[in-house]
């Protein structure tokens, strides 16, 4: 049997998967907008508590990682496999930096007793509790997606090293890139909703 | 091709490659084998669900009332719902017949992503195992009803977290199947197989797959939020923390109403295959049926809040959703009209598949019309959460999807297994099935009109007689199911060999030997005519 190969088909499948991811977060965005309409003042106060500097820094890091991902694919298209590996490697590392900063932020919140169901959070007005509930759910789920994306790209790296992905056949790398860009795009929406809510 | 290759081999049923027996099945990426894996696992869960259902009915008789406690009764209806919805009706026709026949009907060798397809089955099994585990671990079987409504689902001590996670995993399986089918239909149609030459079953799978992709993620996130709520107390659905349980209902039904169209659309597609074959006549209104599938998928996504008319939404929202609900009945009615018109002046051959398909139309009409009744606000507030609702959705889900599943299985069984069942036994099974079904669920409609609330362990003396009729109906129904399944299981093992085209069908599957070979076609066919042309181009006149 001749190996069946349909690059367009596999990209179509990936785009459909991305649609499901957007709708997954879509449910959370609905919850957010409803709750924000219900508690505008509380969301304003709680949003002021977040560290916007760290949030914006993280945005730059993720955008840069998307750039290095895109460049990695371009390098692959041009047959510069070494560059491609380096750039995809950079993407994974930037993802790690993002997670570290996120970790610092979460740790600070926990340190201040701001986590779901904590003694302090139960003393806050209801709207602020909901704000933090959404903050931890949405950034947490996004964080899981970053980890998943790093996992996917690491697999891509291994496949590149083993010659399974090469300039003649790199649809998988493009699909991995699409996933990474999605993770990036979702963050771009999370930033204003939480960090710039105040 | 029909006659020469039929009886020779066992096609894809025979093991090729290095592995033998069970392992060969569990590692196969052949879409036909995966379809059959789904078939047997699904029927097994279905029978468990039936058992639980019969037990629930039994408890409503005085003699057996103390067989279970009230709390166990709550667990029973939850488990019955979770098994039937998530393990049987939702994956139902797409996973079994979609997998088996979609590639064949469009002239392809397999689905677009065969390995993903097998992975979907493993997700399905993993979800099923988690669901079964949730019954016996933690605080015991969940007692919330299959809808997991907040805030009760957040407070109950039973094992809701695991059950919800099981539904999440099952949703993943369903979503991946949807992605697979859409890509398959877009990319793998044989040369000449234009969109409007596709058999209607493919159209129904196409619209179903879109709903699976667009609606399932919303359920997934809702279930994740319930888990987070139970594990960490984030508060979004919890009114004591400032959350809103109504938000849960909205998010839940945004998936779960379109999900009923995931359940019914492929059933309608299968019926659209059966009607022309046994009328020896092209289907009436091909385009209307194809587009009504798509419009059901579209409008059906906008009617979710008709489950919430008594939840305290605004009057205006109630009216809008009531109107939309009425509108979604139109494409369904178009289909019924077209199926019946297909029979008109046809050369009708009443074989078991058609017999069951006609039963589907009859039962589906009752289900559909009672649905329109409830779409009207004035009736809905009275019958909300009564047996009327239970009767209605069993008419649609079981009388509709269930009977279409039975009809489709009878239609395609000879193709799938290369063997024929005993037609007499199948017709014999029909009588208890049909009589039992109507005693059971029409009885429920009447009880509901009289005011019997659903999910109650006890009932008032005035409902005694009704409950007795309904329970006896459940026995007949179960008897019919057993006869039906025994006939088919026996036939799959020992039945006489079937021809390539026992029904005289003209769609592509009937050009293949029964059972088809691995990779279906020795040579990919070139299509130059529509799907139901019985005079020219087709195999049989």
XYZ file of C-alpha atoms in Angstrom:
739
model
C 0.000 0.000 0.000
C 1.219 3.494 -0.808
C 1.363 5.625 2.314
C -1.608 7.926 2.181
C -0.627 11.515 2.832
C -2.931 14.507 2.885
C -1.274 17.626 4.279
C -4.319 19.779 3.662
C -6.502 17.227 5.430
C -4.314 17.096 8.499
C -4.270 20.886 8.716
C -8.055 20.926 8.355
C -8.287 18.476 11.244
C -5.998 20.709 13.312
C -8.076 23.811 12.608
C -11.219 21.958 13.652
C -9.475 20.965 16.852
C -8.551 24.612 17.437
C -12.238 25.506 17.051
C -13.048 23.142 19.892
C -10.312 24.723 22.016
C -11.700 28.194 21.396
C -15.167 27.019 22.378
C -13.751 25.374 25.487
C -12.419 28.739 26.592
C -15.571 30.296 25.140
C -17.597 28.809 27.995
C -15.263 30.537 30.449
C -15.448 33.819 28.575
C -19.262 33.656 28.778
C -19.013 33.039 32.513
C -16.560 35.939 32.819
C -18.679 38.432 30.910
C -21.812 37.476 32.803
C -20.092 37.768 36.165
C -18.384 41.011 35.242
C -21.705 42.538 34.229
C -23.071 41.389 37.566
C -20.170 42.613 39.722
C -18.498 45.520 37.841
C -17.175 47.319 40.939
C -15.786 44.211 42.605
C -14.045 43.146 39.410
C -12.456 46.584 39.253
C -11.119 46.321 42.824
C -9.918 42.761 42.500
C -8.302 43.456 39.134
C -6.231 46.219 40.757
C -4.677 43.607 43.038
C -3.078 41.742 40.141
C 0.455 42.550 39.081
C 0.015 44.144 35.666
C 3.780 44.407 35.120
C 4.183 40.654 35.349
C 1.133 40.147 33.150
C 2.458 42.432 30.435
C 5.947 40.900 30.662
C 4.381 37.491 30.162
C 2.491 38.776 27.145
C 5.761 39.893 25.565
C 7.333 36.541 26.328
C 4.495 34.603 24.722
C 4.421 36.890 21.675
C 8.153 36.430 21.255
C 7.709 32.676 21.532
C 5.098 32.790 18.780
C 7.561 34.736 16.649
C 10.309 32.168 17.213
C 7.808 29.400 16.408
C 6.841 31.057 13.127
C 10.500 31.647 12.261
C 11.213 28.010 13.089
C 8.684 26.924 10.493
C 10.080 29.373 7.942
C 13.559 27.971 8.581
C 12.204 24.471 7.986
C 10.603 25.591 4.739
C 13.960 26.968 3.601
C 15.714 23.772 4.546
C 17.685 25.282 7.441
C 17.027 22.396 9.814
C 19.542 23.458 12.472
C 17.973 26.909 12.740
C 14.563 25.362 12.868
C 15.584 23.178 15.827
C 17.126 26.112 17.652
C 14.074 28.311 17.145
C 11.588 25.648 18.217
C 13.823 24.979 21.213
C 13.665 28.696 22.045
C 9.874 28.549 21.863
C 9.774 25.763 24.429
C 12.179 27.665 26.697
C 10.106 30.850 26.450
C 7.067 28.794 27.392
C 8.977 27.656 30.458
C 9.843 31.263 31.366
C 6.175 32.163 31.019
C 5.216 29.367 33.392
C 7.857 30.435 35.920
C 6.547 33.999 36.005
C 3.018 32.645 36.275
C 4.201 30.469 39.143
C 5.689 33.493 40.926
C 2.388 35.309 40.554
C 0.305 32.420 41.835
C 2.716 31.865 44.719
C 2.380 35.525 45.721
C -1.398 35.238 45.692
C -1.291 32.075 47.783
C 1.159 33.789 50.132
C -1.377 36.557 50.678
C -4.035 33.962 51.337
C -5.806 34.688 48.078
C -6.871 31.316 46.728
C -10.280 29.685 46.308
C -12.002 28.846 49.576
C -9.213 30.379 51.690
C -10.097 32.054 54.967
C -9.195 35.467 53.579
C -11.067 35.122 50.334
C -14.248 34.207 52.175
C -14.114 37.603 53.902
C -14.000 39.427 50.563
C -17.144 40.674 48.788
C -18.786 37.989 46.641
C -17.823 39.598 43.339
C -14.130 39.594 44.247
C -14.304 35.926 45.198
C -15.798 35.168 41.822
C -13.083 37.255 40.164
C -10.396 35.151 41.799
C -12.315 31.962 41.076
C -12.315 32.869 37.399
C -8.731 34.116 37.525
C -7.411 30.833 38.871
C -9.646 28.702 36.612
C -8.833 30.550 33.420
C -5.126 31.187 33.916
C -4.811 27.660 35.323
C -6.464 26.088 32.300
C -4.355 28.311 30.058
C -1.248 27.222 31.959
C -2.174 23.580 31.324
C -2.413 24.418 27.641
C 1.034 26.017 27.740
C 2.392 22.832 29.302
C 0.618 20.732 26.671
C 2.006 22.973 23.939
C 5.529 22.627 25.326
C 5.032 18.866 25.376
C 3.876 18.847 21.766
C 6.777 21.012 20.621
C 9.272 18.864 22.529
C 7.959 15.831 20.678
C 8.404 17.796 17.448
C 12.017 18.508 18.420
C 12.693 14.836 18.974
C 11.054 14.005 15.646
C 13.192 16.630 13.926
C 16.335 15.149 15.472
C 15.314 11.694 14.284
C 14.593 12.954 10.797
C 10.858 12.218 10.965
C 10.156 15.903 10.351
C 12.252 17.319 7.546
C 11.982 20.035 4.877
C 10.100 17.592 2.661
C 7.454 16.820 5.268
C 6.763 19.235 8.092
C 2.953 19.418 8.384
C 3.178 18.185 11.961
C 5.458 21.063 12.832
C 3.007 23.502 11.269
C 0.163 21.958 13.248
C 2.226 22.195 16.436
C 2.843 25.824 15.572
C -0.882 26.445 15.092
C -1.538 25.047 18.536
C 1.121 27.242 20.063
C -0.306 30.349 18.397
C -3.736 29.470 19.759
C -2.350 29.296 23.287
C -0.818 32.688 22.639
C -4.038 34.206 21.300
C -6.019 33.033 24.308
C -3.529 34.718 26.594
C -3.921 37.952 24.656
C -7.586 37.899 25.684
C -6.853 36.913 29.265
C -4.463 39.818 29.821
C -6.968 42.684 29.449
C -9.785 40.738 31.106
C -7.870 40.235 34.321
C -4.794 42.418 34.587
C -6.227 45.503 32.917
C -9.715 45.132 34.391
C -9.034 47.847 36.945
C -18.355 -8.332 -8.322
C -21.412 -8.967 -6.183
C -21.852 -12.624 -6.728
C -18.289 -13.685 -7.400
C -16.708 -12.574 -4.141
C -19.504 -12.868 -1.600
C -19.020 -16.250 -0.068
C -15.306 -16.626 -0.580
C -13.584 -14.962 2.392
C -14.539 -13.360 5.647
C -13.156 -10.045 4.382
C -11.980 -7.712 7.126
C -13.328 -10.110 9.778
C -10.423 -12.473 9.120
C -7.170 -11.536 10.851
C -4.404 -10.304 8.606
C -1.023 -9.147 9.875
C 0.964 -10.545 12.768
C -1.608 -10.322 15.555
C -4.470 -12.752 16.080
C -7.776 -12.763 17.903
C -8.603 -10.095 20.440
C -5.280 -8.277 20.139
C -5.754 -7.954 16.395
C -9.061 -6.232 17.061
C -7.814 -3.974 19.850
C -4.922 -2.650 17.753
C -6.683 -2.408 14.410
C -7.136 0.983 12.805
C -9.538 -0.417 10.204
C -12.652 1.754 10.460
C -14.861 -1.320 10.073
C -13.273 -3.132 12.983
C -13.486 -0.006 15.122
C -17.166 0.267 14.235
C -17.722 -3.271 15.425
C -15.730 -2.674 18.611
C -18.095 0.228 19.294
C -21.103 -1.908 18.453
C -20.408 -4.640 20.975
C -19.213 -2.338 23.753
C -22.192 -0.068 23.226
C -24.725 -2.875 23.242
C -23.195 -4.176 26.463
C -23.619 -0.792 28.168
C -27.067 -0.454 26.651
C -28.167 -3.696 28.275
C -26.779 -2.513 31.628
C -28.818 0.669 31.177
C -31.890 -1.376 30.314
C -31.372 -3.484 33.441
C -31.195 -0.380 35.609
C -34.311 0.994 33.909
C -36.287 -2.196 34.502
C -35.208 -2.141 38.151
C -36.408 1.451 38.508
C -39.792 0.503 37.130
C -39.953 -2.517 39.430
C -39.445 -0.297 42.463
C -42.654 1.556 41.572
C -44.655 -1.611 42.298
C -45.664 -1.978 45.950
C -44.322 -5.528 46.194
C -40.811 -4.494 45.205
C -40.829 -0.988 46.584
C -38.374 -1.776 49.356
C -35.926 -3.473 47.066
C -33.941 -0.238 47.096
C -33.832 2.811 49.340
C -34.881 6.249 48.165
C -31.249 7.235 47.939
C -30.375 4.249 45.775
C -33.329 5.147 43.579
C -31.706 8.552 43.005
C -28.495 6.788 42.047
C -30.422 4.463 39.723
C -31.988 7.188 37.605
C -28.676 9.025 37.475
C -26.780 5.943 36.349
C -29.508 5.023 33.869
C -29.301 8.485 32.342
C -25.512 8.694 32.260
C -25.142 5.252 30.681
C -27.906 5.680 28.133
C -27.004 9.224 27.111
C -23.230 9.263 27.198
C -22.465 5.609 26.490
C -25.239 4.670 24.099
C -27.322 7.333 22.333
C -24.716 10.074 21.849
C -22.028 7.880 20.295
C -24.760 5.491 19.000
C -25.134 5.627 15.253
C -22.098 7.767 14.321
C -19.607 5.617 16.183
C -20.978 2.300 14.943
C -22.480 2.873 11.504
C -20.700 6.150 10.824
C -17.377 4.480 11.363
C -18.266 1.418 9.408
C -20.086 3.005 6.484
C -19.032 6.620 6.069
C -15.782 5.784 4.238
C -17.514 3.104 2.174
C -20.433 5.343 1.220
C -18.158 8.075 -0.101
C -15.795 5.624 -1.783
C -12.816 5.892 0.568
C -10.506 3.285 2.029
C -10.672 4.570 5.586
C -11.378 7.704 7.608
C -8.949 10.637 7.418
C -7.213 9.838 10.720
C -7.406 6.082 11.358
C -5.176 6.107 14.429
C -7.119 8.964 15.982
C -10.207 6.898 15.292
C -8.892 4.005 17.345
C -7.812 6.480 20.031
C -11.407 7.739 20.161
C -12.586 4.223 20.961
C -10.039 4.003 23.778
C -11.249 7.358 25.118
C -14.752 5.939 24.983
C -13.744 2.833 26.923
C -11.714 4.888 29.413
C -14.725 7.135 29.985
C -16.951 4.114 30.429
C -14.588 2.581 32.976
C -14.399 5.863 34.890
C -18.193 6.092 34.869
C -18.475 2.576 36.271
C -15.746 3.289 38.852
C -17.666 6.344 40.035
C -20.491 4.043 41.089
C -18.429 2.116 43.589
C -15.787 4.548 44.834
C -15.794 7.761 46.843
C -19.181 8.583 48.275
C -20.939 6.071 46.013
C -22.976 6.447 42.856
C -23.903 10.052 42.019
C -27.499 10.965 42.861
C -27.914 14.206 40.936
C -29.622 12.988 37.794
C -27.652 12.914 34.564
C -27.899 16.715 34.341
C -25.600 17.300 37.361
C -27.497 20.488 38.232
C -25.749 22.933 40.541
C -25.919 23.658 43.429
C -26.911 20.125 44.454
C -24.110 18.566 42.415
C -21.667 20.771 44.338
C -22.966 19.743 47.736
C -23.818 16.074 47.504
C -21.334 13.705 49.084
C -21.628 11.168 46.298
C -18.961 10.673 43.681
C -20.022 13.401 41.269
C -16.450 14.516 40.552
C -15.432 11.229 38.976
C -18.709 10.797 37.096
C -18.354 14.276 35.648
C -14.786 13.534 34.635
C -16.018 10.382 32.907
C -18.497 12.466 30.904
C -15.632 14.832 30.026
C -13.526 11.981 28.650
C -16.492 10.610 26.713
C -17.030 14.071 25.264
C -13.449 14.058 24.087
C -14.052 10.806 22.258
C -17.143 12.227 20.591
C -15.339 15.434 19.568
C -12.416 13.594 17.999
C -14.827 11.435 16.028
C -16.507 14.611 14.780
C -13.195 16.111 13.642
C -12.357 12.855 11.923
C -15.641 12.629 10.031
C -15.656 16.229 8.823
C -12.118 15.902 7.507
C -13.020 12.572 5.908
C -16.033 14.023 4.111
C -14.100 17.050 2.923
C -11.015 15.225 1.780
C -11.703 11.611 0.934
C -14.722 11.571 -1.362
C -14.083 9.393 -4.409
C -13.659 11.050 -7.812
C -17.069 12.229 -8.987
C -18.598 11.932 -5.508
C -19.804 15.529 -5.323
C -21.549 16.828 -2.198
C -24.959 16.212 -3.667
C -24.124 12.712 -4.772
C -23.386 11.678 -1.219
C -25.908 9.344 0.394
C -27.994 11.198 2.968
C -26.498 9.266 5.849
C -23.243 11.115 5.105
C -25.037 14.463 5.196
C -26.518 13.628 8.562
C -23.100 12.574 9.865
C -21.650 15.801 8.538
C -24.143 17.969 10.384
C -23.825 15.812 13.493
C -20.062 16.178 13.452
C -20.372 19.947 13.365
C -22.584 19.882 16.437
C -20.117 17.560 18.148
C -17.326 20.012 17.463
C -19.234 23.164 18.337
C -21.200 22.015 21.375
C -19.104 19.401 23.173
C -16.331 21.809 24.278
C -18.915 23.907 26.128
C -20.022 20.841 28.057
C -16.379 20.001 28.681
C -15.667 23.361 30.283
C -18.890 23.226 32.282
C -17.948 19.854 33.687
C -14.417 21.084 34.415
C -15.938 23.976 36.357
C -18.080 21.559 38.375
C -14.957 19.554 39.184
C -13.005 22.696 40.140
C -15.944 23.833 42.219
C -16.063 20.557 44.112
C -12.308 20.266 44.528
C -11.326 23.879 45.207
C -14.559 25.813 45.721
C -14.018 28.492 43.072
C -17.613 29.629 43.556
C -18.850 30.306 40.019
C -21.960 28.126 40.305
C -22.323 28.335 44.082
C -24.926 30.901 45.172
C -23.500 31.064 48.707
C -20.225 32.344 47.238
C -21.762 34.797 44.793
C -21.998 32.356 41.900
C -25.084 31.564 39.886
C -26.569 28.083 39.411
C -28.575 29.353 36.439
C -25.292 29.944 34.641
C -24.655 26.241 35.071
C -28.011 25.387 33.525
C -27.348 27.636 30.548
C -23.865 26.276 29.919
C -25.059 22.710 30.399
C -27.937 23.001 27.936
C -25.879 24.922 25.384
C -24.273 21.531 24.854
C -26.947 19.178 25.945
C -29.725 20.419 23.786
C -27.686 20.303 20.570
C -26.626 16.894 21.876
C -30.149 15.574 21.354
C -29.630 16.441 17.692
C -26.312 14.599 17.804
C -28.444 11.685 18.886
C -31.297 12.010 16.386
C -29.656 13.314 13.178
C -27.660 10.181 12.309
C -30.791 8.178 13.085
C -32.666 10.234 10.522
C -29.799 9.691 8.106
C -30.010 5.919 8.468
C -33.775 6.021 7.871
C -33.115 8.072 4.727
C -30.979 5.165 3.462
C -33.513 2.502 4.304
C -36.612 4.146 2.793
C -35.422 4.341 -0.848
C -33.888 0.864 -0.810
C -37.139 -0.813 0.181
C -39.291 1.430 -2.003
C -37.020 0.828 -5.019
C -37.278 4.515 -5.696
C -35.023 7.568 -5.267
C -35.570 9.391 -2.018
C -38.159 12.138 -2.270
C -36.592 15.568 -1.830
C -32.908 14.744 -1.491
C -31.803 18.369 -1.168
C -34.548 19.188 1.305
C -33.399 16.349 3.562
C -29.741 17.317 3.235
C -30.440 20.949 4.081
C -32.904 20.121 6.820
C -30.088 18.209 8.538
C -27.919 21.287 8.393
C -30.698 23.593 9.536
C -31.558 21.301 12.445
C -27.902 21.534 13.420
C -28.058 25.326 13.130
C -31.397 26.169 14.736
C -31.046 23.306 17.220
C -28.085 25.155 18.704
C -30.316 28.108 19.582
C -33.086 26.461 21.578
C -31.318 25.278 24.711
C -33.163 27.422 27.220
C -36.471 25.653 26.578
C -35.244 23.298 29.283
C -35.330 26.233 31.684
C -38.772 27.821 31.250
C -39.557 27.394 34.929
C -36.132 28.403 36.200
C -36.941 32.102 36.476
C -35.604 33.453 33.208
C -37.189 36.626 31.882
C -40.564 36.395 30.141
C -38.964 37.748 26.999
C -36.245 35.092 26.923
C -38.914 32.453 27.465
C -40.877 33.687 24.484
C -37.841 33.840 22.205
C -36.779 30.317 23.080
C -40.328 29.056 22.726
C -40.508 30.503 19.205
C -37.146 29.033 18.209
C -38.263 25.666 19.553
C -41.312 25.737 17.311
C -39.092 26.612 14.341
C -36.764 23.658 14.868
C -39.737 21.336 14.465
C -40.070 22.361 10.815
C -36.992 20.647 9.350
C -37.852 17.479 11.289
C -41.336 17.548 9.834
C -39.854 18.027 6.343
C -37.948 14.815 6.797
C -40.972 12.846 7.930
C -42.894 14.172 4.959
C -40.107 13.137 2.601
C -39.762 9.631 4.002
C -43.456 9.006 3.662
C -43.474 10.496 0.154
C -40.636 8.174 -0.779
C -42.957 5.252 -0.137
C -45.657 6.761 -2.359
C -45.908 4.818 -5.604
C -42.802 2.899 -4.664
C -42.450 -0.824 -5.103
C -42.493 -1.504 -1.380
C -40.742 -4.574 -0.034
C -41.531 -4.980 3.662
C -38.365 -6.480 5.038
C -37.354 -6.220 8.727
C -35.265 -3.034 8.270
C -38.211 -1.220 6.687
C -40.549 -2.576 9.319
C -38.393 -1.088 12.065
C -37.883 2.109 10.073
C -41.643 2.617 9.771
C -41.921 2.035 13.511
C -39.301 4.737 13.931
C -41.401 7.197 11.920
C -44.503 6.452 13.963
C -42.793 6.718 17.341
C -40.713 9.710 16.303
C -43.877 11.568 15.306
C -45.347 11.073 18.770
C -42.042 12.176 20.295
C -41.796 15.167 18.004
C -45.370 16.334 18.501
C -45.177 16.048 22.292
C -41.998 18.096 21.940
C -43.851 20.863 20.150
C -46.479 20.763 22.910
C -43.831 21.422 25.509
C -42.334 24.155 23.397
C -45.503 26.099 24.123
C -44.966 27.995 27.366
C -48.508 27.540 28.640
C -48.235 23.747 28.540
C -44.617 23.622 29.595
C -45.140 25.199 33.008
C -47.642 22.457 33.815
C -45.807 19.410 32.566
C -42.297 20.570 33.486
C -40.392 17.885 35.431
C -43.238 15.392 35.173
C -43.426 11.951 33.597
C -44.690 13.723 30.487
C -41.154 14.925 29.835
C -39.755 11.475 30.521
C -42.291 9.945 28.135
C -41.546 12.562 25.486
C -37.809 12.146 25.398
C -38.013 8.378 25.486
C -40.275 8.550 22.443
C -37.625 10.640 20.695
C -34.473 9.023 22.039
C -35.597 5.420 22.235
C -38.535 5.324 19.829
C -36.544 7.588 17.545
C -32.844 6.981 17.837
C -33.172 3.546 19.451
C -35.493 2.130 16.809
C -33.489 3.768 14.031
C -30.427 2.086 15.517
C -32.249 -1.252 15.433
C -33.417 -0.608 11.870
C -29.937 0.439 10.742
C -28.437 -2.624 12.390
C -30.919 -4.858 10.585
C -30.237 -3.064 7.301
C -26.459 -3.236 7.469
C -26.007 -6.393 9.542
C -25.562 -8.695 6.517
C -22.926 -6.305 5.172
C -21.087 -6.001 8.477
C -20.990 -9.668 9.388
C -21.532 -11.360 6.054
C -24.354 -13.339 7.616
C -28.134 -13.120 7.649
C -30.362 -13.190 10.713
C -33.669 -14.953 11.124
C -36.219 -12.495 9.783
C -39.051 -14.311 11.579
C -37.377 -13.982 14.943
C -36.741 -10.283 14.362
C -40.379 -9.685 13.447
C -41.387 -11.746 16.483
C -39.251 -9.468 18.637
C -41.051 -6.457 17.204
C -44.408 -7.238 18.820
C -43.313 -7.161 22.468
C -40.992 -4.266 21.626
C -43.737 -2.161 20.107
C -46.508 -3.019 22.543
C -44.204 -2.764 25.557
C -42.741 0.482 24.340
C -46.096 2.186 24.004
C -47.429 0.845 27.298
C -44.319 2.104 29.008
C -43.922 5.528 27.486
C -47.454 6.438 26.481
C -48.352 5.450 30.027
C -45.743 7.936 31.173
C -47.241 10.681 29.019
C -50.612 10.073 30.661
C -49.139 9.894 34.166
C -47.300 13.136 33.502
C -50.460 14.866 32.362
C -52.081 13.708 35.595
C -49.231 15.315 37.524
C -46.785 12.543 38.412
C -43.407 14.260 38.942
C -40.302 12.625 37.503
C -37.498 11.189 39.644
C -39.797 10.532 42.638
C -39.243 7.397 44.665
C -42.769 7.425 46.119
C -46.035 8.068 44.353
C -49.581 8.942 45.448
C -52.222 6.185 45.403
C -53.994 7.878 42.476
C -51.051 6.936 40.232
C -51.055 3.236 41.214
C -52.829 1.870 38.179
C -50.781 3.971 35.775
C -47.521 2.818 37.307
C -48.594 -0.805 37.028
C -49.317 -0.492 33.317
C -46.016 1.291 32.766
C -44.033 -1.328 34.665
C -45.622 -4.235 32.789
C -44.734 -2.370 29.593
C -41.114 -2.272 30.696
C -41.085 -6.081 30.987
C -42.468 -6.552 27.494
C -39.979 -4.069 26.117
C -37.080 -5.850 27.805
C -38.353 -9.185 26.476
C -38.458 -7.804 22.941
C -34.918 -6.462 23.294
C -33.625 -9.814 24.478
C -35.214 -11.659 21.535
C -33.830 -9.075 19.102
C -30.311 -9.240 20.496
C -30.237 -13.013 20.811
C -31.348 -13.320 17.182
C -28.558 -11.027 16.048
C -25.819 -12.459 18.238
C -26.722 -15.936 17.040
C -26.747 -14.753 13.444
C -23.350 -13.065 13.791
C -21.837 -16.398 14.784
C -23.882 -19.044 13.036
C -26.238 -17.343 10.601
C -26.330 -18.413 6.918
C -23.949 -16.482 4.660
C -25.412 -13.305 3.222
C -25.089 -12.159 -0.366
C -23.275 -8.990 -1.296
C -26.521 -7.171 -1.890
C -29.412 -8.881 -0.089
C -31.744 -5.856 -0.204
C -31.111 -4.625 -3.731
C -29.599 -1.353 -2.510
C -27.740 0.923 -4.898
C -25.382 2.867 -2.627
C -21.706 1.954 -2.708
C -21.645 -0.464 0.230
C -23.824 -2.867 -1.752
C -21.291 -3.069 -4.563
C -18.851 -4.698 -2.140
C -18.742 -8.290 -0.979
C -20.202 -9.054 2.460
C -18.234 -8.555 4.613
C -16.052 -6.023 2.774
C -12.312 -6.533 2.477
C -9.791 -4.513 4.479
C -9.509 -1.091 2.800
C -12.932 -1.656 1.227
C -12.233 -1.079 -2.454
C -9.739 -2.875 -4.627
C -9.985 0.129 -6.877
C -11.455 3.465 -5.844
C -14.733 3.818 -7.747
C -15.506 6.747 -10.039
C -18.971 8.119 -9.374
C -21.097 9.410 -12.238
C -24.611 9.437 -10.769
C -26.609 10.279 -7.654
C -26.962 7.924 -4.710
C -30.422 6.462 -5.238
C -30.774 5.825 -8.942
C -32.499 2.506 -9.222
C -32.937 2.460 -13.008
C -29.769 3.737 -14.593
C -26.288 3.250 -13.266
C -27.321 1.349 -10.162
C -26.661 -2.345 -9.722
C -30.271 -3.389 -9.623
C -33.262 -2.241 -11.571
